[in-house]
Coordinates of C-alpha atoms and ligand atoms in Angstrom, one line a residue:
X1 CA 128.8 67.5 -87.9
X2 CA 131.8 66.9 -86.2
X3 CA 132.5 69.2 -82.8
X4 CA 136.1 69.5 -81.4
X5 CA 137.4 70.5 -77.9
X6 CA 140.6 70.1 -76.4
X7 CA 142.0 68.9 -73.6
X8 CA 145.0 68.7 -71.6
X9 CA 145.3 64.6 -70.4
X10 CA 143.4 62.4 -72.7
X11 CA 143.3 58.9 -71.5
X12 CA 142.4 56.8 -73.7
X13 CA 140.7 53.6 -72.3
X14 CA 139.0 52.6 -68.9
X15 CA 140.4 50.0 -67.1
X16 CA 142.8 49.7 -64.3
X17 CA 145.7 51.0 -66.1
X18 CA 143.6 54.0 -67.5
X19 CA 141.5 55.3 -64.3
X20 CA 144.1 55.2 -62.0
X21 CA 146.2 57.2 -64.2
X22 CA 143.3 59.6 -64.6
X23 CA 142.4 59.7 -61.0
X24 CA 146.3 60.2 -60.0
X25 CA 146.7 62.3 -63.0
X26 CA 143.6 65.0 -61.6
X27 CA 144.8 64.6 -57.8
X28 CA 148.1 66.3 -59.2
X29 CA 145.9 68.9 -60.0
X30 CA 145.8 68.1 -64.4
X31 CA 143.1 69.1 -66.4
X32 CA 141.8 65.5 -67.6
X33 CA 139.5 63.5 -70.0
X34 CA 139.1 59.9 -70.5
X35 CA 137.2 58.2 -72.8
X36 CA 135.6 54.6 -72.5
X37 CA 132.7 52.6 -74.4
X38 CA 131.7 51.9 -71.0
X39 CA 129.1 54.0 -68.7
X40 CA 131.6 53.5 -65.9
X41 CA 136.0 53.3 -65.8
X42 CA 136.3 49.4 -65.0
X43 CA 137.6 47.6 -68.4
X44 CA 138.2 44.3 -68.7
X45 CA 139.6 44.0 -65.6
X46 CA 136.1 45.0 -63.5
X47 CA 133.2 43.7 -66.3
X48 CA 134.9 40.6 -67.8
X49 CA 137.9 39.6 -66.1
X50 CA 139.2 39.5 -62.8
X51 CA 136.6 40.7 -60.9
X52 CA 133.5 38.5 -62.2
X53 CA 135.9 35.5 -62.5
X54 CA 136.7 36.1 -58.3
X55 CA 132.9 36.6 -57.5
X56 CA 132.6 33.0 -59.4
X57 CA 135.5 31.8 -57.8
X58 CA 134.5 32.3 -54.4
X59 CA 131.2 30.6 -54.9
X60 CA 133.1 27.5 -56.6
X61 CA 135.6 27.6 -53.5
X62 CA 132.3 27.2 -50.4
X63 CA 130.7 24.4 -52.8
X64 CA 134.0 22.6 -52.8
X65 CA 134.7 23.4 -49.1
X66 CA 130.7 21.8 -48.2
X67 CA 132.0 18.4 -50.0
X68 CA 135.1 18.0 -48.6
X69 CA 133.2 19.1 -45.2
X70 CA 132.1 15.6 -44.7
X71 CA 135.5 14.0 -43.8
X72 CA 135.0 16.5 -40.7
X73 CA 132.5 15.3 -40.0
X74 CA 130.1 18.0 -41.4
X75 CA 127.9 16.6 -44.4
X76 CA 125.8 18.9 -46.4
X77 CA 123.3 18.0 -48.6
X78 CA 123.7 18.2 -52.7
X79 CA 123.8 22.0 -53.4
X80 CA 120.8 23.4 -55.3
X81 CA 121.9 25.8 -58.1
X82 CA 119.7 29.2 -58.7
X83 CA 121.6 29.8 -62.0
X84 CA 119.7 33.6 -62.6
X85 CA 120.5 34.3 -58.7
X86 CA 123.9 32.9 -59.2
X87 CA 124.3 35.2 -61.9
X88 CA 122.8 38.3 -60.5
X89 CA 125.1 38.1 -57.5
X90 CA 128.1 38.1 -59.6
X91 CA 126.3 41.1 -61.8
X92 CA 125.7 42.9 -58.3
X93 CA 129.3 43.2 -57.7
X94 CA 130.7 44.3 -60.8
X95 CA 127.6 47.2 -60.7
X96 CA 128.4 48.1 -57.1
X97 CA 132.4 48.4 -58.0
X98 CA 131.5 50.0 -61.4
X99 CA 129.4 52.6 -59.8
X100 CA 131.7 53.4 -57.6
X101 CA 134.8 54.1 -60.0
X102 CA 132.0 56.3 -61.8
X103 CA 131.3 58.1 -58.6
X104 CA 135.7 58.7 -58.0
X105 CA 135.6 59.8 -61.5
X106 CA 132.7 62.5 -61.2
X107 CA 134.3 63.7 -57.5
X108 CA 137.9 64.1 -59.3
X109 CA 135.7 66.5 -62.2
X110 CA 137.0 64.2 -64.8
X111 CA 135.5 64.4 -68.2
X112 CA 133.8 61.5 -69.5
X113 CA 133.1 60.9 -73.1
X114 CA 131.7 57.3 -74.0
X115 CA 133.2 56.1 -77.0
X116 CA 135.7 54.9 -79.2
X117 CA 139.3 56.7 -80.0
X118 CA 141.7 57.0 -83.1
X119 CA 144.7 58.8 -83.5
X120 CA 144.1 61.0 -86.5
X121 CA 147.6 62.7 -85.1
X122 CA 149.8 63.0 -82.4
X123 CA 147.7 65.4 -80.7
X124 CA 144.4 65.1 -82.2
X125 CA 141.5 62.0 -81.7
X126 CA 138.9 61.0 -83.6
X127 CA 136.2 59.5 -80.9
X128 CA 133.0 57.9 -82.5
X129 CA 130.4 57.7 -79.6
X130 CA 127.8 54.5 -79.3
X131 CA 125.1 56.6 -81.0
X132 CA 128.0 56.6 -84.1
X133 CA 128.5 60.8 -83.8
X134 CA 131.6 61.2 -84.5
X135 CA 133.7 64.2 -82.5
X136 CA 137.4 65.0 -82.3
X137 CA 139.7 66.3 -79.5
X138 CA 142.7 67.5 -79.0
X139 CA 145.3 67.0 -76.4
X140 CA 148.4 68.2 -74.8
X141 CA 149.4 64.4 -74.0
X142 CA 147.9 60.8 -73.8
X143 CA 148.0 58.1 -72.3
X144 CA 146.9 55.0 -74.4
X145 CA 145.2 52.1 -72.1
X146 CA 143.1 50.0 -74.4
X147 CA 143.9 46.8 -73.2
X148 CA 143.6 43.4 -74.7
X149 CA 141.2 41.2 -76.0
X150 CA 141.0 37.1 -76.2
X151 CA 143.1 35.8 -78.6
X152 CA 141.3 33.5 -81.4
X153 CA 142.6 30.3 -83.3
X154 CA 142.1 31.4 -86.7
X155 CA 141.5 28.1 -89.0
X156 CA 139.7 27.1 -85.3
X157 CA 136.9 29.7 -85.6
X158 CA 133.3 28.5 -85.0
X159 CA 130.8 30.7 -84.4
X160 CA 128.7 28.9 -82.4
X161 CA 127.3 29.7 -78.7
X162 CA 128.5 26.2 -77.3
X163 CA 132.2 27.5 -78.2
X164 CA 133.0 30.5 -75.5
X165 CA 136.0 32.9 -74.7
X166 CA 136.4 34.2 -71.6
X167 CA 133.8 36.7 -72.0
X168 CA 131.0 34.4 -72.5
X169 CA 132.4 31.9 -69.7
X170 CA 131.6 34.4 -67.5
X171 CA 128.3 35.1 -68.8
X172 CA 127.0 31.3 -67.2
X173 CA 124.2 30.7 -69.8
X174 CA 123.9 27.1 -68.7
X175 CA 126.2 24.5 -66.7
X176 CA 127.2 22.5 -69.6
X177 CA 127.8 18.9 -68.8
X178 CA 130.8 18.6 -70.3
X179 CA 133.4 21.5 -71.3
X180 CA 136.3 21.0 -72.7
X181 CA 138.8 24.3 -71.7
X182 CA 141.4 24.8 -74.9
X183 CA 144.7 26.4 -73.1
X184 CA 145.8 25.0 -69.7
X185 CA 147.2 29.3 -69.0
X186 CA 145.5 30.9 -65.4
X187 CA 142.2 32.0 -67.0
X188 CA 141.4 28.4 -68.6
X189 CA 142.1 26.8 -65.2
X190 CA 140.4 29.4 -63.0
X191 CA 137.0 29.4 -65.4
X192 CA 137.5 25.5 -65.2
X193 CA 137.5 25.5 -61.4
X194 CA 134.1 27.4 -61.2
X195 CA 132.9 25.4 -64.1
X196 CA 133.6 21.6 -62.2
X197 CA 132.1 23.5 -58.7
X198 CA 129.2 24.1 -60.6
X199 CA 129.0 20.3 -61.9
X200 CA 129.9 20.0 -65.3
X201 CA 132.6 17.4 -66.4
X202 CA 135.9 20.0 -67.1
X203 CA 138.7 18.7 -69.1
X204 CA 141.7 21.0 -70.1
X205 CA 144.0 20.3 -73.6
X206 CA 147.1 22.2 -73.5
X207 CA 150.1 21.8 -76.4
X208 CA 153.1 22.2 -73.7
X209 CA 154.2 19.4 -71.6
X210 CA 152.5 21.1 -68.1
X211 CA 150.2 23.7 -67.0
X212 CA 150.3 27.1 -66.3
X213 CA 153.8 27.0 -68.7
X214 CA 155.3 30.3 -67.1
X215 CA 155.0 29.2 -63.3
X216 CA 157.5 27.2 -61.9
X217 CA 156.9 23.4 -61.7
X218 CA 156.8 22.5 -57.8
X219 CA 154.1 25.0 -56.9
X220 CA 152.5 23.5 -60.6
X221 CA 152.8 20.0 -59.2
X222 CA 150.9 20.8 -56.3
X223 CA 147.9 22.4 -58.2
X224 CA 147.8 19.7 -61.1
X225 CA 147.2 16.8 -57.9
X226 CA 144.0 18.5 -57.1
X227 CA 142.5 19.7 -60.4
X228 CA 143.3 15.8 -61.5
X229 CA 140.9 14.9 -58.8
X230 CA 138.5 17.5 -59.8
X231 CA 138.3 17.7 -63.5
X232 CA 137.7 14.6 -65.5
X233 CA 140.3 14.9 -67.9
X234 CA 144.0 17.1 -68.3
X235 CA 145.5 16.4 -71.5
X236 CA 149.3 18.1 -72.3
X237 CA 151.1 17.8 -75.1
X238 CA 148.0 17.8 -77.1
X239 CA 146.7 20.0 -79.6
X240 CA 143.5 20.7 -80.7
X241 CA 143.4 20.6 -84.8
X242 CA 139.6 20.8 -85.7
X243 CA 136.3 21.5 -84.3
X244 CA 132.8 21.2 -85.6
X245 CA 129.6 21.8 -84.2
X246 CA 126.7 19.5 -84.0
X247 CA 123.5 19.8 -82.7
X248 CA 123.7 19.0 -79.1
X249 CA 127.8 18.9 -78.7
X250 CA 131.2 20.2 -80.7
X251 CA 133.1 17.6 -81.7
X252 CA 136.8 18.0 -80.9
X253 CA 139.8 16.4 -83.1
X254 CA 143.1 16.1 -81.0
X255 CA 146.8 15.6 -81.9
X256 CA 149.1 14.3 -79.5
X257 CA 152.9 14.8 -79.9
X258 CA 153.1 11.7 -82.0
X259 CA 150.8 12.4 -84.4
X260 CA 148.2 10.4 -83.4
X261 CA 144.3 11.7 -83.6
X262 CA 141.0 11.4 -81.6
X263 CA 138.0 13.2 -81.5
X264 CA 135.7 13.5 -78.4
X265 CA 132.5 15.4 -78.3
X266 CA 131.6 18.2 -75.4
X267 CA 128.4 20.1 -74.3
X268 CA 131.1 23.2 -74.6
X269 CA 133.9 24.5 -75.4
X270 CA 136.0 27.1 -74.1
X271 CA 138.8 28.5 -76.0
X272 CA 141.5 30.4 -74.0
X273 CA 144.6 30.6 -75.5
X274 CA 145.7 34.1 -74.5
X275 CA 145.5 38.0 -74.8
X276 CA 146.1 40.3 -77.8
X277 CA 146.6 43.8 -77.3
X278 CA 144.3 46.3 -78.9
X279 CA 147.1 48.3 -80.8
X280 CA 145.1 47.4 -84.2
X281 CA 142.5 50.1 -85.7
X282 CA 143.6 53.2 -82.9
X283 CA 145.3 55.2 -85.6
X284 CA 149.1 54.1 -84.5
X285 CA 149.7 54.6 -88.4
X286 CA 148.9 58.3 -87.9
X287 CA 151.6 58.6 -84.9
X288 CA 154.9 57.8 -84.5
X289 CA 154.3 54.9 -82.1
X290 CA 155.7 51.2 -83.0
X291 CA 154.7 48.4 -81.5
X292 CA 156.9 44.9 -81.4
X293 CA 155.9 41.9 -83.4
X294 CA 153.0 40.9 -81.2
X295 CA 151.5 44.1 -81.5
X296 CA 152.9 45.6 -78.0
X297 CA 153.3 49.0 -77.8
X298 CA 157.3 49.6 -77.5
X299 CA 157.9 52.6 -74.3
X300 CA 159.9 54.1 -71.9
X301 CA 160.7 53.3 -68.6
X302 CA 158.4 55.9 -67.8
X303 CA 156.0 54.5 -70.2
X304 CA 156.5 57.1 -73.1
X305 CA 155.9 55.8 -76.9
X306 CA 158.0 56.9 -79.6
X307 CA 155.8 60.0 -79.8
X308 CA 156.8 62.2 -77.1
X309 CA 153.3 63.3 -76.4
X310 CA 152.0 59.8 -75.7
X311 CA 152.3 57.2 -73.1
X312 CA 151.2 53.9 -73.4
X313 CA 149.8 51.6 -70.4
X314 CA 149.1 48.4 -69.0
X315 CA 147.9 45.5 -71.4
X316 CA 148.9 47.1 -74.4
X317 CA 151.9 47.4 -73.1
X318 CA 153.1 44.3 -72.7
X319 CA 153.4 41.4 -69.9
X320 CA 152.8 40.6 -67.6
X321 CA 149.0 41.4 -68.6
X322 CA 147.9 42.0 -65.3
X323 CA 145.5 44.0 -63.7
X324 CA 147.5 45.9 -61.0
X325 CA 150.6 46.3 -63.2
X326 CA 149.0 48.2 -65.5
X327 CA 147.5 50.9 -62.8
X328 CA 150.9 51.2 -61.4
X329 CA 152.1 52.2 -65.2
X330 CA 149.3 54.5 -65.1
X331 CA 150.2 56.3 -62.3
X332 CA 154.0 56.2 -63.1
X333 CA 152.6 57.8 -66.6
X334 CA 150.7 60.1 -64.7
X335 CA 153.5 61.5 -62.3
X336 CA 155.7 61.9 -65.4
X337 CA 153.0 63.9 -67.4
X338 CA 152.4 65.9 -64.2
X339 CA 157.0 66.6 -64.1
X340 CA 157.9 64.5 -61.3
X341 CA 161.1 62.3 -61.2
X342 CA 159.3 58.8 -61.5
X343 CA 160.1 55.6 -63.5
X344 CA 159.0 52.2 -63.8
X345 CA 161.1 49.7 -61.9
X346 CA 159.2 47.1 -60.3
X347 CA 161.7 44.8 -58.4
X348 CA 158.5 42.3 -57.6
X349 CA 155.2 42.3 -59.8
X350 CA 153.3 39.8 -57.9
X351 CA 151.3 37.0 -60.0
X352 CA 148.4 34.8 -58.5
X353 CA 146.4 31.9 -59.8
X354 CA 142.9 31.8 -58.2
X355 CA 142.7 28.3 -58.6
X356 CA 142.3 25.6 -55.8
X357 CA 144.9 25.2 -54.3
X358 CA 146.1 29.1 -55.6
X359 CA 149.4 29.6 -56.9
X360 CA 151.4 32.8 -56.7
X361 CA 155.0 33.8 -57.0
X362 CA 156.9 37.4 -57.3
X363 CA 160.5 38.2 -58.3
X364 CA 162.8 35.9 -59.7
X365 CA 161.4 32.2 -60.4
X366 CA 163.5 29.2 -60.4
X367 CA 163.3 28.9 -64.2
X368 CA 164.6 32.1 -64.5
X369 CA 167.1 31.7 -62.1
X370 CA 168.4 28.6 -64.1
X371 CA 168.0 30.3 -67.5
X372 CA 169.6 32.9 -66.6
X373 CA 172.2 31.5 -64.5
X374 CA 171.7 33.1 -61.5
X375 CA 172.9 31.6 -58.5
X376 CA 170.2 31.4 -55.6
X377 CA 169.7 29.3 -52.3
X378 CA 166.3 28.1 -52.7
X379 CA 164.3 27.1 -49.2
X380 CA 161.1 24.9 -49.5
X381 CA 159.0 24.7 -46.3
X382 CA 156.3 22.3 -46.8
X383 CA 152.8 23.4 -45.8
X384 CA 152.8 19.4 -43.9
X385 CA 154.3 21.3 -40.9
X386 CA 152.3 24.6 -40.8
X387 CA 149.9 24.1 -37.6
X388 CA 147.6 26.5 -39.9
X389 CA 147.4 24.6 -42.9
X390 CA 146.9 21.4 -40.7
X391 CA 144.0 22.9 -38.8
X392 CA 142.5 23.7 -42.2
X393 CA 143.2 20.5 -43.5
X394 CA 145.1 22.1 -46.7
X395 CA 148.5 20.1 -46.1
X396 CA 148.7 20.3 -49.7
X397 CA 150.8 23.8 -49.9
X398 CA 154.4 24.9 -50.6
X399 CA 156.3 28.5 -49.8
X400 CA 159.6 28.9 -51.1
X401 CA 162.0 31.5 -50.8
X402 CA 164.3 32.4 -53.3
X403 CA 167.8 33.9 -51.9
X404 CA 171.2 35.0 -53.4
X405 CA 173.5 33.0 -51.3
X406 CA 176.3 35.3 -50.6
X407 CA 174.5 38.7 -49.1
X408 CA 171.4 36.8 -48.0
X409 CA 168.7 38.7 -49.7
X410 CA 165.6 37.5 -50.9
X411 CA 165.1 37.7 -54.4
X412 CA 161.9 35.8 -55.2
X413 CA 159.2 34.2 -53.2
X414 CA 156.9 31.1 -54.8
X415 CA 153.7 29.8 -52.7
X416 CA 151.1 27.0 -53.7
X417 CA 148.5 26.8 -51.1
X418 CA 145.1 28.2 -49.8
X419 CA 145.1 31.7 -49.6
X420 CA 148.9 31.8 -51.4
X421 CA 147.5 35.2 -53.4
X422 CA 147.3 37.0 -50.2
X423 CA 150.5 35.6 -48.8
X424 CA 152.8 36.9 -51.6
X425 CA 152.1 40.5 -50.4
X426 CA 154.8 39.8 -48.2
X427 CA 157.4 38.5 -50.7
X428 CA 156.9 42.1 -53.0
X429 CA 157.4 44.0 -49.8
X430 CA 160.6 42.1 -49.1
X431 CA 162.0 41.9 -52.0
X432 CA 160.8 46.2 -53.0
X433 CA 162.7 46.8 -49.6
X434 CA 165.9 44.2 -50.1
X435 CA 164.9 42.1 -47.1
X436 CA 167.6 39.9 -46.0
X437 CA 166.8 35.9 -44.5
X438 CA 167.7 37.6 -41.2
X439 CA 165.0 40.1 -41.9
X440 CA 161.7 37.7 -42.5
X441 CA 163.3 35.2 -39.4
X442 CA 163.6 37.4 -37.2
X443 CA 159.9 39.3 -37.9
X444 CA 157.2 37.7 -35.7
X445 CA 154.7 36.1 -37.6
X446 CA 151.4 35.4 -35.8
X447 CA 150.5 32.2 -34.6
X448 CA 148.8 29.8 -36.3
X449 CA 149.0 31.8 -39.5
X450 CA 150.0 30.5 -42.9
X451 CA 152.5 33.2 -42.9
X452 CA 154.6 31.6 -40.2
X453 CA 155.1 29.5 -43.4
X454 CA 157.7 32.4 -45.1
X455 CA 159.7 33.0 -41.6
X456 CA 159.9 29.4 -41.1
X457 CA 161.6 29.1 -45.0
X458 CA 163.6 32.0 -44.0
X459 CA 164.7 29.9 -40.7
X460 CA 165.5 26.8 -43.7
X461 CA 167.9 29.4 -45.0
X462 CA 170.3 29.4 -41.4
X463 CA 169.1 25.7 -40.9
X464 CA 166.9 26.5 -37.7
X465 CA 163.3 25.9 -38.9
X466 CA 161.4 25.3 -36.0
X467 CA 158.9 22.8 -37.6
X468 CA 161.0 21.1 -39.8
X469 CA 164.5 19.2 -38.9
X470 CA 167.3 20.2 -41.6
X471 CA 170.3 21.7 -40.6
X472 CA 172.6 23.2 -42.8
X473 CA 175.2 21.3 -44.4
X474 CA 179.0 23.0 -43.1
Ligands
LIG501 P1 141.6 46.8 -70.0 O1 141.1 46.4 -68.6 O2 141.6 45.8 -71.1 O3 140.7 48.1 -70.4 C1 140.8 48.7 -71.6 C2 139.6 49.5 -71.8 O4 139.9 50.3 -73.0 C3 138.3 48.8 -72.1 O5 137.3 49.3 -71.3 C4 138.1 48.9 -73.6 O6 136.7 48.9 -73.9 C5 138.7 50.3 -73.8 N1 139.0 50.6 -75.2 C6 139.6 49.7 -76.1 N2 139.8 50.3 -77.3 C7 139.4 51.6 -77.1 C8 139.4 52.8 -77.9 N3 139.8 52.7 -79.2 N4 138.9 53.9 -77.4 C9 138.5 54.0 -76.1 N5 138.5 53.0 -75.3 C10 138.9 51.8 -75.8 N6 144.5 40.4 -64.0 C11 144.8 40.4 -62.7 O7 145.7 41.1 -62.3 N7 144.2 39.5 -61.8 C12 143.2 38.7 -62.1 O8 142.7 38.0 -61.3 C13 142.8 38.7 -63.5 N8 141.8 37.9 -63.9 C14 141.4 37.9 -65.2 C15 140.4 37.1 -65.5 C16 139.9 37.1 -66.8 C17 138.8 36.2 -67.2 C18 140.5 38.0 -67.8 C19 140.0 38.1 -69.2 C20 141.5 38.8 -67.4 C21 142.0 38.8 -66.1 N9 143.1 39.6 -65.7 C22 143.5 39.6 -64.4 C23 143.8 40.5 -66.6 C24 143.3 41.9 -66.4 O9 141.9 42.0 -66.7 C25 144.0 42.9 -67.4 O10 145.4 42.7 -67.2 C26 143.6 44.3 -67.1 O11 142.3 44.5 -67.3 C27 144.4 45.2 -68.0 O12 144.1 46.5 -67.8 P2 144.2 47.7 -68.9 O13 143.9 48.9 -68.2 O14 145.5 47.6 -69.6 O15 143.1 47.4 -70.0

């Protein structure tokens, strides 16, 4: 029999977008309910995405570190893998995180139902709970955060365990040894990185002419030098047009852009070609909501769908799909459920790339810039004159400052370099607080930091950079 309650915030969905708008949405004192398959709020972002993917990441990054170790004179012998204790660590931190978001949800007196949601209205769910009982609740307002899932290649579909998606990547049955990674994008190259640490033979296909296609193509450069030294093989411009499964490999039929065809054979394959949004089966049909061709959920600068009672966050919501976007649309959501005067208007959504060497950039990007025609002053201080990144022995690095040339503010900020995801902290505060060159030059940045690197391209701007000689042409 089907039970029904009600409820004043329903949010639907627990990742990072959905708990922080519930946690914000009960410190502002609403009544509130959020419903998630999971035991604990954590989504993709803490049980199969960012999270596990850093645990990995770090690992990859001290195996890499012991090699390179010897030109210091440090050598270490070959590294024994303990695959299940490998595993469990990784496990162990997505538990103790998970646990905890369960904990700030209990302490907040949030209501938790475990389950799945459809719209039957636009105030009414239908939630089917694991054990399949079905019950239905009702709400003043929503706030949809279901998220994304991989994207598939259709007439590419094997179902097979030696083909992965991200999920399973991250699962490490085995250390294959050879993969081939299908999408050159950030999640194919950081699961690559952690996949050659570990010691199987990574190559990386990708149909555009370059990797990471949205990032601009100096901070690329400067990653695709190193992963061509670690991974066997980076093909671009490349497609993959069929695969089929054999006993002990999948055999893999390429395209290049002429035409031409080859097939190679891999232990496994990983296919990451991007994120679809889970708009599909949640009832939409029985709202007013409408979504844009890629099955985005169209809203408001305060996040508000076409039904007035319902907000939609984070993934589902469009790009960039990334974690700490969508909680600050969740708590934007929140604060307008709760009546305050809020909107969404990031100036600066940072993006990182936990590869080796990482990549990260925020604001405006050179290729926007150009296709939009915006006129900037772009200063490049190369990491071969930070005292930091020479103690380190990471000369391979790049921070670049973006500025509009006639009132001197910053406008975007692009690093390539150890660490870089940290760094660009400083380039979202800037640009959120419409820093000027003057500004970031004449902040004192500790010495020998990496982020003497942003004052220093701030210095480039006035033609006074300590550590390199290039004065400004009159
Ligand atoms: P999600 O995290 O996708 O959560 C949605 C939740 O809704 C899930 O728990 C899902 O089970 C639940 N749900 C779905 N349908 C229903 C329903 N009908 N009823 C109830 N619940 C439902 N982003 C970063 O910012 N940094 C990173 O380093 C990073 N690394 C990543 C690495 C990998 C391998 C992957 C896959 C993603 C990574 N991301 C990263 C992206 C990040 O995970 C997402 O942007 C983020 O999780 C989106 O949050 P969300 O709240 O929109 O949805």
């Amino acid at each position: 029999m089907e039970s029904s309650i009600k409820t004043h915030l329903a949010v639907i969905g627990g990742g990072p977008g959905g708990y922080a708008a519930a946690f914000l949405a009960a410190d502002l004192g609403l009544e509130v309910t959020l419903i998630d398959p999971e035991a604990n709020p954590g989504g993709v972002c803490l049980y199969r995405g960012c999270i596990p993917s850093k645990a990995l990441l770090h690992i990859a990054k001290l195996l890499n570190e012991t090699e390179e170790a010897a030109n210091w004179g440090v050598e270490f012998q070959k590294p024994k893998i303990d695959l299940g204790k490998l595993r469990e660590y990784k496990n162990g931190v997505v538990n103790k995180l998970t646990n905890g978001t369960g904990q700030l949800l209990k302490q907040r007196n949030i209501s938790h139902i475990r389950g799945r949601a459809v719209f039957l209205d636009s105030h009414t769910l239908e939630i089917t709970k694991p054990d399949n009982e079905k019950s239905q609740l009702s709400f003043d307002f929503a706030i949809l955060a279901t998220g994304s899932r991989p994207a598939a290649i259709s007439k590419l579909a094997v179902d097979s365990p030696r083909v992965m998606n991200s999920t399973s990547a991250l699962d490490l049955d085995d250390i294959p040894g050879s993969l081939l990674v299908i999408g050159g994008g950030y999640i194919g190259l950081e699961m690559g990185t952690v996949y050659a640490a570990l010691g199987s033979k990574v190559s990386v296909v990708e149909m555009m002419p370059g990797l990471l296609p949205g990032a601009d193509r100096d901070l690329v450069r400067i990653l695709s030098k190193r992963l061509e030294e670690r991974f066997e093989n980076i093909m671009l411009k490349t497609k993959v047009v069929e695969m089929k499964t054999l006993k002990e490999s999948v055999k893999v039929t390429f395209e290049n852009e002429n035409g031409e065809r080859e097939e190679k054979k891999y232990e496994k394959v990983l296919i990451s070609i991007g994120r679809k949004p889970n708009s599909d089966s949640i009832g939409l049909e029985n709202t007013k909501i409408e979504t844009d061709k890629r099955g985005f959920i169209l809203v408001d600068e305060q996040r508000r769908t076409k039904e007035a009672s319902i907000y939609a966050i984070g993934d589902i919501a469009g790009e960039p799909m990334l974690a700490h976007k969508a909680s600050h649309e969740g708590r934007v959501a929140a604060e307008a459920i709760a009546g305050h005067k809020t909107a969404y208007e990031p100036q600066a959504i940072p993006a990182v790339v936990f590869t080796d060497p990482e990549i990260a950039w925020c604001g405006l990007t050179e290729n926007e810039a150009k296709e939009k025609g915006i006129k900037v002053e772009v200063m490049r201080f190369p990491w071969a004159a930070s005292g930091r990144a020479i103690t380190m022995d990471r000369t391979d690095g790049l921070t670049k400052l973006l500025f509009d040339p006639e009132t001197e503010r910053i406008l975007g900020m692009g690093i390539a370099g150890a660490g870089a995801g940290e760094l660009i902290a400083e380039g979202v505060l800037a640009i959120e607080m419409a820093a000027l060159a003057s500004d970031i030059k004449l902040s004192i940045h500790a010495h020998p930091t990496l982020s003497e690197t942003v004052m220093e391209s701030a210095e480039m701007f006035f033609g006074q950079a300590t550590h390199v000689y290039r004065p400004k042409r009159k």
